[in-house]
Amino acid sequence: MTTLLKGFLASTVLTTVASVSSAVELEVTHWWTSGGEAAAVVEFANAFNATGNTWVDGAIAGSGGTARPIIISRILGGDPMHATQLNHGRQAEELVEAGLMLDLTDVAEAEGWKEIVNPSSLLDSCTVDGRIYCAPVNIHSWQWIWLSHKAFADAGVEVPGNWNEFIAAAPALEAAGKVPLAMGQQPWQTAGAFDVMTIALAGPEVWTDVVMNKNADAVQGAAYTEVFEAAATARTLAANSNVQDWNLATNLVITGQAGGQIMGDWAQGEFALAGKTAGVDYTCLPGLGVNQVISTGGDAFYFPKQDDPAIEAAQKELAALLLSPEVQVAFNLKKGSLPVRGDVDLSTANDCMQKGLEILASGAILPGSDQAFSPDTQSEIKDLMVEFWNDSTISASAAQERYADIIANAD
């Protein structure tokens, strides 16, 4: 617990919660179940357990798309967990408006979150009507392609430096028996890859006009035509990927069975767990090596309301702990994400994380799509991408037309 929060809690009757004699168990739900993710979440659990309280792990196997409906159903059904991972953005908007989430404004003020959270849009995503309802814990950027040095060496070609070079190297990879592009079949993966290609190939300004401003006319322009054609090419290159989960696709790259994978920076955790070294065993290209921009979505923890002062105090203690400097460094180094604090030392971070930190410092950042679209709109986009990636008879132009219609009606 930080000094500031100790001072805050000392002024209330809840100070006894931190003592061993009144230790509290908190059930914490999340979907961090891959090897790298599990190693990272242990850092949170260990830090909380060290306070004398107990982290009761409620990991939900599968992706966020699997976990979120379970999490939300429990909260609405009157069986809430004590803390839960969700993404920055609008996923908990209706739960907050219904009065089901704990107000963390007092913790945020005591800890000075407005001064340390960078970029400020992360805390803005936790704020409803001027009150703060979640603790942002990391910055996860989707804007990366991960390339296997072994795969390209086996194919006898240089490791690409950008998307066009990757496409040019694909025939050599296929001739060497490699899958050019690893891609899992879950909806969030194909939708995320499309978003990456959009920002890289159409450019941040066009993406912003469409996603943030909901400009459907811009979807019909030449920039988005290029993106959908690139997505059709990527669909062909990923045809023999034959895996479902994202980390299995990452493993194809780690083991040299695939040339590359478009995936967020959480893939770093899998490379690290496998003992691979950035710049030696694999290369990471932000913005597909075309537009070096990172998105600044990520994960946050919400705390469903409980009718128990002791539990509420422990919830607030955990919220503060998640943003403490030591915990931020330990967690994010293993997760592969960037810390939300702009004042911590990450000199030991690997080459890929250093690239992300440099881009973040330069200000070449964008919000995540989760911060722009409602869950309903996100579901429509994912449904379209699942159909498009799995049915080669759907042309790029037909998908572009359907996407424009979704944007025109987006909320």
Coordinates of C-alpha atoms in Angstrom, one line a residue:
M1 CA 0.0 0.0 0.0
T2 CA 1.4 3.4 -0.9
T3 CA 2.1 6.2 1.6
L4 CA -0.7 8.3 0.2
L5 CA -3.3 5.6 0.5
K6 CA -2.2 4.8 4.1
G7 CA -2.8 8.4 5.0
F8 CA -6.2 8.3 3.4
L9 CA -7.3 5.1 5.1
A10 CA -5.9 6.3 8.4
S11 CA -8.6 9.0 8.4
T12 CA -11.4 6.4 8.2
V13 CA -12.7 3.6 10.3
L14 CA -11.6 1.2 7.6
T15 CA -7.9 1.1 8.6
T16 CA -8.3 -2.2 10.4
V17 CA -8.9 -4.1 7.2
A18 CA -5.2 -4.1 6.3
S19 CA -4.2 -5.9 9.4
V20 CA -3.8 -9.7 9.4
S21 CA -6.4 -10.1 12.1
S22 CA -9.1 -8.7 9.8
A23 CA -7.7 -9.9 6.5
V24 CA -10.1 -10.1 3.7
E25 CA -10.5 -12.5 0.8
L26 CA -11.2 -10.9 -2.6
E27 CA -12.3 -12.9 -5.6
V28 CA -10.8 -11.4 -8.7
T29 CA -12.0 -12.4 -12.1
H30 CA -9.9 -12.0 -15.3
W31 CA -9.2 -13.8 -18.6
W32 CA -5.4 -13.9 -18.3
T33 CA -4.8 -17.6 -18.8
S34 CA -2.0 -18.0 -21.4
G35 CA 1.4 -18.8 -20.0
G36 CA 2.7 -15.2 -20.2
E37 CA -0.5 -13.7 -18.9
A38 CA -0.6 -16.1 -15.9
A39 CA 3.0 -15.2 -15.0
A40 CA 2.0 -11.5 -15.0
V41 CA -1.2 -11.8 -13.0
V42 CA 0.8 -13.6 -10.2
E43 CA 2.6 -10.3 -9.6
F44 CA -0.7 -8.7 -8.7
A45 CA -1.8 -11.6 -6.6
N46 CA 1.6 -11.7 -4.7
A47 CA 1.5 -8.0 -4.0
F48 CA -2.0 -8.1 -2.6
N49 CA -1.3 -11.2 -0.5
A50 CA 1.6 -9.4 1.0
T51 CA -0.8 -6.9 2.6
G52 CA -2.3 -9.7 4.7
N53 CA -5.3 -10.0 2.5
T54 CA -5.9 -12.8 0.1
W55 CA -6.3 -12.7 -3.7
V56 CA -8.8 -15.5 -4.7
D57 CA -8.1 -16.1 -8.4
G58 CA -11.1 -16.3 -10.6
A59 CA -9.5 -16.9 -14.0
I60 CA -12.0 -17.5 -16.8
A61 CA -10.5 -19.6 -19.6
G62 CA -10.8 -18.1 -23.1
S63 CA -10.7 -14.6 -24.4
G64 CA -12.3 -11.5 -23.2
G65 CA -15.2 -12.2 -25.5
T66 CA -15.9 -15.4 -23.5
A67 CA -15.2 -13.9 -20.1
R68 CA -17.0 -10.6 -20.3
P69 CA -20.6 -12.0 -20.7
I70 CA -19.9 -14.2 -17.7
I71 CA -18.6 -11.3 -15.6
I72 CA -21.5 -9.0 -16.5
S73 CA -24.0 -11.8 -15.9
R74 CA -22.7 -12.4 -12.4
I75 CA -22.9 -8.7 -11.5
L76 CA -26.4 -8.3 -12.9
G77 CA -27.5 -11.5 -11.3
G78 CA -26.6 -10.4 -7.8
D79 CA -23.5 -12.6 -7.5
P80 CA -20.7 -10.1 -8.1
M81 CA -17.0 -10.9 -7.7
H82 CA -15.0 -8.4 -5.7
A83 CA -12.9 -7.1 -8.5
T84 CA -12.8 -7.8 -12.2
Q85 CA -10.7 -7.1 -15.2
L86 CA -12.3 -5.3 -18.1
N87 CA -10.9 -3.2 -20.9
H88 CA -10.7 0.6 -20.9
G89 CA -13.7 2.1 -22.6
R90 CA -17.4 1.5 -22.6
Q91 CA -17.7 -2.1 -21.5
A92 CA -18.9 -1.3 -18.0
E93 CA -20.7 1.9 -18.9
E94 CA -24.2 0.5 -18.2
L95 CA -23.1 -1.2 -15.0
V96 CA -21.7 2.1 -13.7
E97 CA -24.9 4.0 -14.7
A98 CA -26.9 1.3 -12.9
G99 CA -25.0 2.0 -9.7
L100 CA -23.4 -1.4 -9.5
M101 CA -19.7 -0.3 -9.4
L102 CA -17.7 1.1 -6.6
D103 CA -16.8 4.8 -6.8
L104 CA -13.0 5.0 -6.6
T105 CA -12.7 8.8 -6.8
D106 CA -11.4 9.1 -3.2
V107 CA -8.6 6.6 -3.9
A108 CA -7.7 8.3 -7.2
E109 CA -7.5 11.7 -5.5
A110 CA -5.5 10.3 -2.6
E111 CA -3.1 8.6 -5.0
G112 CA -2.8 11.4 -7.5
W113 CA -3.9 9.3 -10.4
K114 CA -4.6 12.4 -12.6
E115 CA -1.0 13.4 -12.2
I116 CA 0.6 10.0 -12.9
V117 CA -1.7 8.2 -15.5
N118 CA -0.4 8.7 -19.0
P119 CA -2.1 9.2 -21.3
S120 CA -4.9 10.9 -19.5
S121 CA -7.4 9.3 -21.8
L122 CA -7.0 6.0 -19.8
L123 CA -8.4 7.7 -16.7
D124 CA -11.0 9.5 -18.8
S125 CA -12.3 6.1 -19.8
C126 CA -12.8 5.2 -16.2
T127 CA -14.7 8.4 -15.5
V128 CA -18.5 8.8 -15.6
D129 CA -20.1 12.1 -14.7
G130 CA -16.9 13.3 -13.1
R131 CA -16.4 10.2 -10.9
I132 CA -13.8 7.5 -11.3
Y133 CA -14.9 3.9 -11.4
C134 CA -11.9 1.9 -12.4
A135 CA -8.2 1.5 -12.0
P136 CA -6.3 1.4 -15.3
V137 CA -3.3 -1.0 -15.0
N138 CA -1.6 -1.1 -18.4
I139 CA -1.5 0.2 -21.9
H140 CA -1.9 -2.5 -24.5
S141 CA -1.3 -1.6 -28.1
W142 CA -2.7 -3.7 -30.9
Q143 CA -0.4 -2.1 -33.5
W144 CA 2.3 -4.8 -34.0
I145 CA 3.4 -7.6 -36.3
W146 CA 5.7 -10.2 -34.8
L147 CA 8.2 -11.9 -37.1
S148 CA 10.0 -15.2 -36.7
H149 CA 13.7 -15.1 -37.5
K150 CA 13.8 -18.8 -37.9
A151 CA 11.0 -18.9 -40.4
F152 CA 12.6 -16.4 -42.6
A153 CA 16.0 -17.9 -42.3
D154 CA 14.6 -21.3 -43.3
A155 CA 12.9 -19.7 -46.3
G156 CA 16.2 -18.0 -47.3
V157 CA 14.9 -14.5 -47.2
E158 CA 15.6 -11.4 -45.0
V159 CA 13.3 -10.6 -42.1
P160 CA 10.9 -7.9 -43.5
G161 CA 11.0 -4.3 -42.4
N162 CA 7.4 -3.5 -43.3
W163 CA 4.1 -4.9 -44.4
N164 CA 4.9 -4.7 -48.2
E165 CA 8.2 -6.6 -47.6
F166 CA 6.3 -9.2 -45.6
I167 CA 3.8 -9.7 -48.5
A168 CA 6.7 -10.0 -50.9
A169 CA 8.3 -12.7 -48.8
A170 CA 5.2 -14.8 -48.4
P171 CA 5.8 -17.0 -51.5
A172 CA 9.2 -18.0 -50.1
L173 CA 7.7 -18.9 -46.8
E174 CA 5.0 -21.0 -48.4
A175 CA 7.7 -22.8 -50.5
A176 CA 9.6 -23.6 -47.3
G177 CA 6.4 -25.1 -45.8
K178 CA 5.7 -22.2 -43.5
V179 CA 2.4 -20.5 -42.8
P180 CA 3.0 -16.9 -43.8
L181 CA 0.6 -15.4 -41.4
A182 CA -0.6 -17.0 -38.1
M183 CA -4.1 -16.1 -37.2
G184 CA -6.5 -17.5 -34.6
Q185 CA -10.1 -17.8 -35.5
Q186 CA -11.7 -15.9 -32.6
P187 CA -13.7 -12.8 -33.6
W188 CA -11.6 -10.4 -31.6
Q189 CA -8.4 -11.5 -33.3
T190 CA -9.6 -10.9 -36.9
A191 CA -11.3 -7.6 -35.9
G192 CA -8.2 -6.5 -34.1
A193 CA -5.9 -7.4 -37.1
F194 CA -8.2 -5.4 -39.4
D195 CA -7.9 -2.4 -37.1
V196 CA -4.1 -2.7 -37.2
M197 CA -4.1 -2.8 -41.0
T198 CA -6.4 0.2 -41.1
I199 CA -4.2 2.4 -39.0
A200 CA -1.0 1.3 -40.7
L201 CA -2.3 1.4 -44.3
A202 CA -5.0 4.0 -44.4
G203 CA -3.2 6.2 -41.8
P204 CA -4.1 7.5 -38.4
E205 CA -6.1 10.5 -39.7
V206 CA -8.4 8.4 -41.8
W207 CA -8.9 5.9 -39.0
T208 CA -9.7 8.7 -36.6
D209 CA -12.3 10.1 -39.0
V210 CA -14.0 6.8 -39.4
V211 CA -13.7 5.3 -35.9
M212 CA -13.9 8.3 -33.7
N213 CA -16.0 10.6 -35.9
K214 CA -18.2 7.8 -37.3
N215 CA -17.7 9.1 -40.9
A216 CA -19.2 6.3 -43.0
D217 CA -18.4 8.2 -46.2
A218 CA -14.7 7.9 -45.5
V219 CA -15.1 4.1 -45.4
Q220 CA -16.0 4.3 -49.1
G221 CA -12.8 6.1 -50.1
A222 CA -9.6 4.8 -51.7
A223 CA -7.8 4.5 -48.4
Y224 CA -10.2 1.9 -47.0
T225 CA -10.4 0.1 -50.3
E226 CA -6.6 -0.5 -49.9
V227 CA -7.2 -1.8 -46.4
F228 CA -9.9 -4.3 -47.4
E229 CA -7.8 -5.5 -50.3
A230 CA -4.9 -6.0 -47.8
A231 CA -7.2 -7.9 -45.5
A232 CA -8.2 -10.1 -48.3
T233 CA -4.5 -10.9 -49.0
A234 CA -3.9 -11.5 -45.3
R235 CA -6.9 -13.9 -45.3
T236 CA -5.2 -16.0 -48.0
L237 CA -1.9 -16.0 -46.2
A238 CA -3.5 -17.2 -43.0
A239 CA -5.6 -19.9 -44.6
N240 CA -3.6 -22.8 -43.3
S241 CA -3.1 -21.4 -39.8
N242 CA -5.5 -23.8 -38.3
V243 CA -5.5 -22.6 -34.7
Q244 CA -8.1 -21.1 -32.5
D245 CA -6.5 -19.3 -29.6
W246 CA -4.2 -16.3 -30.1
N247 CA -1.4 -17.7 -28.0
L248 CA -1.4 -20.9 -30.2
A249 CA -0.9 -18.6 -33.2
T250 CA 1.9 -16.8 -31.4
N251 CA 3.5 -20.2 -30.7
L252 CA 3.6 -20.9 -34.5
V253 CA 5.8 -17.8 -34.8
I254 CA 7.9 -18.7 -31.7
T255 CA 8.6 -22.1 -33.1
G256 CA 9.3 -20.9 -36.7
Q257 CA 6.3 -22.6 -38.2
A258 CA 4.8 -19.3 -39.2
G259 CA 6.4 -16.1 -40.6
G260 CA 4.5 -13.6 -38.6
Q261 CA 1.4 -12.7 -36.6
I262 CA -0.5 -9.4 -36.3
M263 CA -1.2 -9.3 -32.5
G264 CA -1.0 -6.9 -29.6
D265 CA 2.0 -6.4 -27.4
W266 CA 0.7 -9.0 -25.0
A267 CA 2.4 -11.5 -27.4
Q268 CA 5.7 -10.4 -25.8
G269 CA 4.8 -12.3 -22.7
E270 CA 4.7 -15.6 -24.7
F271 CA 8.0 -14.9 -26.3
A272 CA 9.6 -14.1 -23.0
L273 CA 8.2 -17.2 -21.4
A274 CA 9.7 -19.2 -24.2
G275 CA 13.1 -17.7 -23.6
K276 CA 13.2 -15.8 -26.9
T277 CA 15.1 -12.5 -27.3
A278 CA 13.8 -9.5 -29.2
G279 CA 16.0 -8.6 -32.1
V280 CA 17.7 -12.0 -32.0
D281 CA 14.9 -14.6 -32.2
Y282 CA 12.1 -12.3 -33.4
T283 CA 11.4 -8.8 -34.7
C284 CA 8.5 -6.6 -33.7
L285 CA 7.3 -3.9 -36.1
P286 CA 5.0 -1.2 -34.6
G287 CA 2.4 -0.1 -37.1
L288 CA 3.4 -2.9 -39.4
G289 CA 6.6 -0.9 -40.1
V290 CA 4.5 1.6 -42.1
N291 CA 2.9 4.0 -39.6
Q292 CA 4.7 3.8 -36.2
V293 CA 1.7 4.6 -34.0
I294 CA 0.4 2.7 -31.0
S295 CA -3.1 2.5 -29.7
T296 CA -3.6 3.1 -26.0
G297 CA -6.3 0.8 -24.9
G298 CA -5.6 -1.8 -22.3
D299 CA -6.9 -3.3 -19.1
A300 CA -8.6 -1.8 -16.0
F301 CA -10.0 -3.2 -12.8
Y302 CA -13.6 -2.5 -11.7
F303 CA -14.9 -3.2 -8.3
P304 CA -18.6 -4.3 -8.0
K305 CA -20.3 -2.8 -5.0
Q306 CA -20.5 -4.9 -1.8
D307 CA -22.6 -4.4 1.3
D308 CA -19.6 -4.9 3.6
P309 CA -17.4 -2.1 4.8
A310 CA -14.4 -4.4 5.3
I311 CA -14.6 -5.7 1.7
E312 CA -15.0 -2.2 0.3
A313 CA -11.8 -1.1 2.2
A314 CA -9.9 -4.1 0.8
Q315 CA -11.2 -3.3 -2.7
K316 CA -9.8 0.3 -2.4
E317 CA -6.5 -1.0 -1.0
L318 CA -6.2 -3.3 -4.1
A319 CA -7.1 -0.5 -6.5
A320 CA -4.3 1.7 -5.1
L321 CA -1.8 -1.2 -5.1
L322 CA -2.4 -2.0 -8.8
L323 CA -1.0 1.5 -9.7
S324 CA 1.9 1.5 -7.2
P325 CA 5.3 1.9 -8.9
E326 CA 6.7 -1.5 -8.0
V327 CA 3.6 -3.4 -9.0
Q328 CA 3.3 -1.5 -12.3
V329 CA 6.9 -2.4 -13.2
A330 CA 6.7 -6.1 -12.1
F331 CA 3.4 -6.7 -13.8
N332 CA 4.0 -5.0 -17.1
L333 CA 7.5 -6.4 -17.7
K334 CA 5.9 -9.9 -17.7
K335 CA 2.7 -8.9 -19.5
G336 CA 4.5 -7.1 -22.3
S337 CA 2.4 -4.1 -21.9
L338 CA 3.3 -0.5 -21.0
P339 CA 2.7 0.9 -17.5
V340 CA 0.0 3.5 -17.1
R341 CA 2.4 5.5 -14.8
G342 CA 4.7 7.9 -16.6
D343 CA 7.1 8.0 -13.7
V344 CA 8.5 4.5 -13.4
D345 CA 11.9 3.1 -14.5
L346 CA 11.7 0.5 -17.3
S347 CA 15.3 0.6 -18.3
T348 CA 15.3 -3.2 -18.2
A349 CA 12.6 -3.6 -20.8
N350 CA 13.4 -5.4 -24.0
D351 CA 13.8 -3.9 -27.4
C352 CA 10.1 -4.2 -28.3
M353 CA 8.9 -2.5 -25.1
Q354 CA 11.5 0.2 -25.6
K355 CA 10.0 0.9 -29.1
G356 CA 6.6 1.2 -27.5
L357 CA 7.9 3.6 -24.8
E358 CA 9.6 5.8 -27.4
I359 CA 6.4 6.0 -29.5
L360 CA 4.4 6.8 -26.4
A361 CA 6.8 9.5 -25.4
S362 CA 6.6 11.0 -29.0
G363 CA 2.9 11.4 -28.7
A364 CA 2.2 9.2 -31.7
I365 CA -0.8 7.5 -30.0
L366 CA -4.4 6.8 -30.7
P367 CA -7.2 5.6 -28.4
G368 CA -8.3 2.0 -28.7
S369 CA -11.4 1.1 -30.6
D370 CA -13.0 -0.1 -27.4
Q371 CA -13.0 3.5 -26.3
A372 CA -14.9 4.6 -29.3
F373 CA -17.5 2.0 -30.0
S374 CA -20.3 0.6 -27.9
P375 CA -20.3 -3.2 -27.2
D376 CA -23.1 -3.6 -29.7
T377 CA -21.1 -1.9 -32.5
Q378 CA -18.1 -3.9 -31.6
S379 CA -20.1 -7.1 -31.9
E380 CA -21.3 -6.2 -35.4
I381 CA -17.8 -5.5 -36.5
K382 CA -16.5 -8.8 -35.1
D383 CA -19.4 -10.7 -36.8
L384 CA -18.5 -9.2 -40.1
M385 CA -14.8 -10.0 -39.7
V386 CA -15.5 -13.6 -38.8
E387 CA -17.5 -14.0 -41.9
F388 CA -15.0 -12.2 -44.1
W389 CA -11.9 -14.1 -42.8
N390 CA -13.6 -17.5 -43.0
D391 CA -15.4 -17.1 -46.3
S392 CA -13.2 -16.3 -49.3
T393 CA -16.2 -15.8 -51.5
I394 CA -16.9 -12.5 -49.6
S395 CA -15.1 -9.9 -51.7
A396 CA -13.1 -7.0 -50.3
S397 CA -15.6 -4.6 -51.8
A398 CA -18.6 -6.4 -50.3
A399 CA -17.0 -6.3 -46.9
Q400 CA -16.2 -2.7 -47.3
E401 CA -19.8 -1.9 -48.1
R402 CA -21.1 -3.7 -45.0
Y403 CA -18.5 -2.1 -42.8
A404 CA -19.6 1.4 -44.1
D405 CA -23.2 0.5 -43.1
I406 CA -22.0 -0.5 -39.6
I407 CA -20.2 2.8 -39.1
A408 CA -23.1 4.8 -40.4
N409 CA -25.3 3.3 -37.6
A410 CA -22.6 3.1 -34.9
D411 CA -23.1 4.3 -31.4

